[in-house]
Tab-separated table of C-alpha atoms in Angstrom:
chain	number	residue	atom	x	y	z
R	1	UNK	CA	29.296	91.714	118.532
R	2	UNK	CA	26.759	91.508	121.177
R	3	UNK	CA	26.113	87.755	120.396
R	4	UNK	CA	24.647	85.358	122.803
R	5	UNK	CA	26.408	82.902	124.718
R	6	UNK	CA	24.566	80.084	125.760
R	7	UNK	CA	25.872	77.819	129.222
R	8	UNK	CA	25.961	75.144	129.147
R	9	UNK	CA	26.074	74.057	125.231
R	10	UNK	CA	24.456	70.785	126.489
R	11	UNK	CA	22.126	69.419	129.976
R	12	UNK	CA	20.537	66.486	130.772
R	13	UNK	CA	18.014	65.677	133.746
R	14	UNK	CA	15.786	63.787	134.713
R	15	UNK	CA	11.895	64.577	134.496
R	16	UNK	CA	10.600	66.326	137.771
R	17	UNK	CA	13.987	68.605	138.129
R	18	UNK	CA	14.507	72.039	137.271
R	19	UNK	CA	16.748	72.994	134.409
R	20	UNK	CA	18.356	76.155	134.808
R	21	UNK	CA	20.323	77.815	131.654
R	22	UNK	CA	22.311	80.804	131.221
R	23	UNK	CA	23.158	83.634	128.471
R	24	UNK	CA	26.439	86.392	128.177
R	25	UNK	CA	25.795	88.836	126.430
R	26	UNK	CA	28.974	91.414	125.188
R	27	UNK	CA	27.180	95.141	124.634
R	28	UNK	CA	23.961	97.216	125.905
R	29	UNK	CA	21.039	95.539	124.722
R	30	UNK	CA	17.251	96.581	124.195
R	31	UNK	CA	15.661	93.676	125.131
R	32	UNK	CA	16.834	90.158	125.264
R	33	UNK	CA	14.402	87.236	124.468
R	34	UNK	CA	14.382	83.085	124.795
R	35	UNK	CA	13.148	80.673	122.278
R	36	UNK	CA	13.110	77.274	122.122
R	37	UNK	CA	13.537	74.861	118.908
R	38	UNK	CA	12.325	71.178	118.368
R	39	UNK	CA	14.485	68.762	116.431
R	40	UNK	CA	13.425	69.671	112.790
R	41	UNK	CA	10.816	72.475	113.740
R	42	UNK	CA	11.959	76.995	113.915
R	43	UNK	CA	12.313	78.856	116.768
R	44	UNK	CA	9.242	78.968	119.036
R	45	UNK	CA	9.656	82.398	121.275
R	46	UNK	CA	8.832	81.455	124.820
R	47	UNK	CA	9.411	85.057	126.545
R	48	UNK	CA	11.268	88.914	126.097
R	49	UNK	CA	12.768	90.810	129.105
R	50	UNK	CA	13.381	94.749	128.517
R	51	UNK	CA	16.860	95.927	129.837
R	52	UNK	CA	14.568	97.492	132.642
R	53	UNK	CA	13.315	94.700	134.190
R	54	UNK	CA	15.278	92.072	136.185
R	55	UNK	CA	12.876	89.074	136.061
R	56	UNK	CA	10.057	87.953	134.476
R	57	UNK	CA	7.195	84.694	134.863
R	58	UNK	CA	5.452	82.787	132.224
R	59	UNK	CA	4.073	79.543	133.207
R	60	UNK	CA	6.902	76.868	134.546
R	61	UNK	CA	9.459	79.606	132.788
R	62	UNK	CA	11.441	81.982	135.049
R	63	UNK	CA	13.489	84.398	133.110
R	64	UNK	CA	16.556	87.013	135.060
R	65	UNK	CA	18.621	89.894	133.411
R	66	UNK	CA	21.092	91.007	134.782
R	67	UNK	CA	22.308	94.621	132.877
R	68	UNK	CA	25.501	94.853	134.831
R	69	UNK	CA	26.797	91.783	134.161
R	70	UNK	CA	25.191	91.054	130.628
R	71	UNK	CA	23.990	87.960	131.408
R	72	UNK	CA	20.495	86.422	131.845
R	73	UNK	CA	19.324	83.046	132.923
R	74	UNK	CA	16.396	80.637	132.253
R	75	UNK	CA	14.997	78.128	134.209
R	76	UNK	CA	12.512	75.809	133.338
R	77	UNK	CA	10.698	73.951	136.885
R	78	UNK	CA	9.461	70.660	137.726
R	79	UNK	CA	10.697	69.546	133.494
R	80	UNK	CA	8.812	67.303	131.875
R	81	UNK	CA	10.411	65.209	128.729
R	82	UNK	CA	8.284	67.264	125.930
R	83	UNK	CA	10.734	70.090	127.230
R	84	UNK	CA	13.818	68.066	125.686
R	85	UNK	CA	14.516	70.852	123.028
R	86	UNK	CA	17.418	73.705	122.373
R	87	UNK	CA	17.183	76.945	123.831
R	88	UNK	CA	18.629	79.497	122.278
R	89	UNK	CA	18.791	83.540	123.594
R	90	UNK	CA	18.614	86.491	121.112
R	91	UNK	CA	19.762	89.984	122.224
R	92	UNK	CA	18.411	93.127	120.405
R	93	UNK	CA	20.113	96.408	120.481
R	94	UNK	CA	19.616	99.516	118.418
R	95	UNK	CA	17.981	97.543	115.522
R	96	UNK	CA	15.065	95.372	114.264
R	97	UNK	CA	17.989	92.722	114.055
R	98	UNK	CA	18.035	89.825	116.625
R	99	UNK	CA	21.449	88.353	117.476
R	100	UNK	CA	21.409	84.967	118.454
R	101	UNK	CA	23.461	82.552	121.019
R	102	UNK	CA	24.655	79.020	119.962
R	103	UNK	CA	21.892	77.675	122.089
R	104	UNK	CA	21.443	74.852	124.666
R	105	UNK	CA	20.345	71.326	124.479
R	106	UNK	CA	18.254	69.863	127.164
R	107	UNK	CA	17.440	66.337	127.096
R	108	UNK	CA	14.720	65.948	129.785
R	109	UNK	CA	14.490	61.604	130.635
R	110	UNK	CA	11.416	60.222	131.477
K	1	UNK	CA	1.169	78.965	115.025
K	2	UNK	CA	2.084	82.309	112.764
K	3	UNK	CA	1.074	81.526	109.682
K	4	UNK	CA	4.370	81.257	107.406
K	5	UNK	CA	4.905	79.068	104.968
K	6	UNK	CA	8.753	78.178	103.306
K	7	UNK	CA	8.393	76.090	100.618
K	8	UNK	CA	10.178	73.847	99.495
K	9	UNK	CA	11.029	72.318	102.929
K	10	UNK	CA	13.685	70.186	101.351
K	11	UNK	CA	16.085	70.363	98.050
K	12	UNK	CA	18.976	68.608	96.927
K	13	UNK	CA	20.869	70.715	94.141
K	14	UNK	CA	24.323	70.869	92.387
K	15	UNK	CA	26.933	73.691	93.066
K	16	UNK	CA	26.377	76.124	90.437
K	17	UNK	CA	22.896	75.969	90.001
K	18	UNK	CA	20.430	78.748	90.918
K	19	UNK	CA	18.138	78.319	93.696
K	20	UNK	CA	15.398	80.012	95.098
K	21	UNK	CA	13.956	79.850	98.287
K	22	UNK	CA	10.467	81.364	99.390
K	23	UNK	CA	8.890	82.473	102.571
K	24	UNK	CA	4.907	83.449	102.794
K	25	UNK	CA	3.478	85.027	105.588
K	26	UNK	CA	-0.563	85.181	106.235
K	27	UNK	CA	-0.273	87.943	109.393
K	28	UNK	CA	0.928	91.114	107.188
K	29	UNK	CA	3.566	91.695	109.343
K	30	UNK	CA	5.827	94.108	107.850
K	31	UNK	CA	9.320	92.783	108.853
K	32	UNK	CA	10.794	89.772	107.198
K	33	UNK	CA	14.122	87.611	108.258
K	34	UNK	CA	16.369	84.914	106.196
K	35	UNK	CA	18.855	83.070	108.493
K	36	UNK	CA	21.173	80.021	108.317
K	37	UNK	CA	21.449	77.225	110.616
K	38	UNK	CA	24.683	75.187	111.299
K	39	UNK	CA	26.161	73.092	113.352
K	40	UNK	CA	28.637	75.277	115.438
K	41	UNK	CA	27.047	78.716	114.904
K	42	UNK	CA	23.779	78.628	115.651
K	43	UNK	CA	20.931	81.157	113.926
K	44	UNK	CA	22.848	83.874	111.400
K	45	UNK	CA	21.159	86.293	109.584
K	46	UNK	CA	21.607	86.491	106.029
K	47	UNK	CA	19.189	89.325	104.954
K	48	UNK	CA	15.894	90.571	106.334
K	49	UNK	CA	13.068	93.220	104.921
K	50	UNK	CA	11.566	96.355	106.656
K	51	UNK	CA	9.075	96.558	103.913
K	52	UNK	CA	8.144	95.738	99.942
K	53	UNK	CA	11.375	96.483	98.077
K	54	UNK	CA	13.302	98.002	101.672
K	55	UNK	CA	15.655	95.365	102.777
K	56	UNK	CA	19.402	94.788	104.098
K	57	UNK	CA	22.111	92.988	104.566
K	58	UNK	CA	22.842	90.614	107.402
K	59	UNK	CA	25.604	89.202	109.145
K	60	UNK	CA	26.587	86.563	106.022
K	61	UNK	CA	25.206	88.075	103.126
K	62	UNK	CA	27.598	87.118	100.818
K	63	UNK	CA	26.488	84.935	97.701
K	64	UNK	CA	22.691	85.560	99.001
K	65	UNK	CA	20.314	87.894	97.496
K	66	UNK	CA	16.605	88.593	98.277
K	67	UNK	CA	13.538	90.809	97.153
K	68	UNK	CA	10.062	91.703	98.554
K	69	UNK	CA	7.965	92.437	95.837
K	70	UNK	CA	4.930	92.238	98.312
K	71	UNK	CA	4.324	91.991	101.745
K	72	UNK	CA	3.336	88.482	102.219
K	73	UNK	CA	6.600	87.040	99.842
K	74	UNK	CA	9.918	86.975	101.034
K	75	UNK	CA	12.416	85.439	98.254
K	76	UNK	CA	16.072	84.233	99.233
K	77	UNK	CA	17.681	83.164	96.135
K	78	UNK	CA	21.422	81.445	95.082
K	79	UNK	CA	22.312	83.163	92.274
K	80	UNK	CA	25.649	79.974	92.015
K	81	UNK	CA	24.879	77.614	94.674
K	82	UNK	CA	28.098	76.665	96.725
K	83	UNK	CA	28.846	73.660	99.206
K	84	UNK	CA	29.246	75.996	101.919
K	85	UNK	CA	25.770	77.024	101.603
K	86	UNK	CA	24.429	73.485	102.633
K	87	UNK	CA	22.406	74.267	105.457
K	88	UNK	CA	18.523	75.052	106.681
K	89	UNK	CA	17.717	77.996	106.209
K	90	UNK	CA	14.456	79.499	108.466
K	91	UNK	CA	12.481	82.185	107.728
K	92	UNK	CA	11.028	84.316	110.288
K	93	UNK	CA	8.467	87.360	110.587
K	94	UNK	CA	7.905	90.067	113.086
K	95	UNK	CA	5.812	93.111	113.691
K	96	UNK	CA	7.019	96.587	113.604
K	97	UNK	CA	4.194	98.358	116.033
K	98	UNK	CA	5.945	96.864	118.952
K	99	UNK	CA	9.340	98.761	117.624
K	100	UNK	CA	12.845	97.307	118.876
K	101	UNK	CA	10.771	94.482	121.601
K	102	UNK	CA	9.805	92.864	118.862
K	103	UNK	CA	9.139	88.666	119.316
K	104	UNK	CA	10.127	86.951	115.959
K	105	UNK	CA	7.438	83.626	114.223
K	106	UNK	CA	9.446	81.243	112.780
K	107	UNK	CA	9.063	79.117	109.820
K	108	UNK	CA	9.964	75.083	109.291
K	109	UNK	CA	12.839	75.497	107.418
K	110	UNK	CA	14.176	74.633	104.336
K	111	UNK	CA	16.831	71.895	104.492
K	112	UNK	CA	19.182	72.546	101.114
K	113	UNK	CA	21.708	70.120	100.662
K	114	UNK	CA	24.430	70.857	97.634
K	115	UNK	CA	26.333	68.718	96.272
């Protein structure tokens, strides 16, 4: 399976920090893409690295792939608490199908 | 926000009972997704459409079927609903002119509680 690993399963920090999250992935992938989910809301996708590229901007969001060691990491700078949500990574290979990680819960205190 | 629409967003049923869940899309995108949420194993997909009447399986399939009879409807239906199947269940759509870097638009969920 080339599911997604999320680390850590859970974070907490306080507002003003930088929350930093990571994904392990098991096979080659395509792409691999972020999302985030409010309690009782989907998936909101926040940003898509190709295996070709190593790093990637958008906004307070800085996302990292690394291809040789299947893993990628998100951070989020300078939080604020409407970040408190799960994260989750998704990993596409040689399909339309996204696989997706267990998925990390910030908590971001005011 | 993609405009999708899963209605309804909650139901309470009894095990053995058909249900039938539905997912409309606005943005005649031509690939269509039905996961499962729970506690422990994050997003799995059940079934998902490349296209009226073309879909597949997913990773947990079993006692799920679907059908596309037109672009913007998606239909995930319980033929025998089953406790295990208590769970929210998202739909999501995505475009197929980007091929495989393809963002998915989720829905709200359906929460589906059987009892």
């Amino acid at each position: 399976s080339q599911q997604g690993e999320e680390d850590p399963q859970a974070l907490s920090i306080q507002e003003g920090e930088n929350a930093t999250m990571n994904c392990s992935y098991k096979t080659s992938i395509n792409n691999l893409q972020w999302y985030r989910q409010n309690s009782g809301r989907g998936l909101v996708h926040l940003i898509l690295i190709r295996s070709n590229e190593r790093e990637k901007h958008s906004g307070r969001l800085r996302v990292t792939l690394d291809t040789s060691k299947k893993s990628s990491s998100l951070l989020i700078t300078a939080s604020r608490a409407a970040d408190t949500a799960s994260y989750f990574c998704s990993t596409q290979g040689g399909s339309e199908k996204l696989v997706f990680g267990k998925g990390t819960k910030l908590t971001v205190n005011p | 926000d993609a405009g999708i629409t899963q209605s309804p967003r909650h139901k309470v049923t009894e095990t053995g009972t058909p249900v039938t869940l539905r997912c409309h899309q606005t943005e005649n995108h031509r690939y269509m997704y039905w996961y499962r949420q729970d506690p422990g194993h994050g997003l799995r997909l059940i079934h998902y459409s490349y296209g009226v009447k073309d879909t597949d399986k997913g990773e947990v399939s079993d006692g799920y079927s679907v059908s596309r009879s037109k672009t913007e409807d998606f239909l995930l239906t319980l033929e025998s609903a089953t406790s295990s199947q208590t769970s929210v269940y998202f739909c999501a759509i995505s475009e197929a002119s980007m091929g495989h870097n393809q963002p998915q638009h989720f829905g709200d969920g359906t929460r589906l509680s059987i009892l």
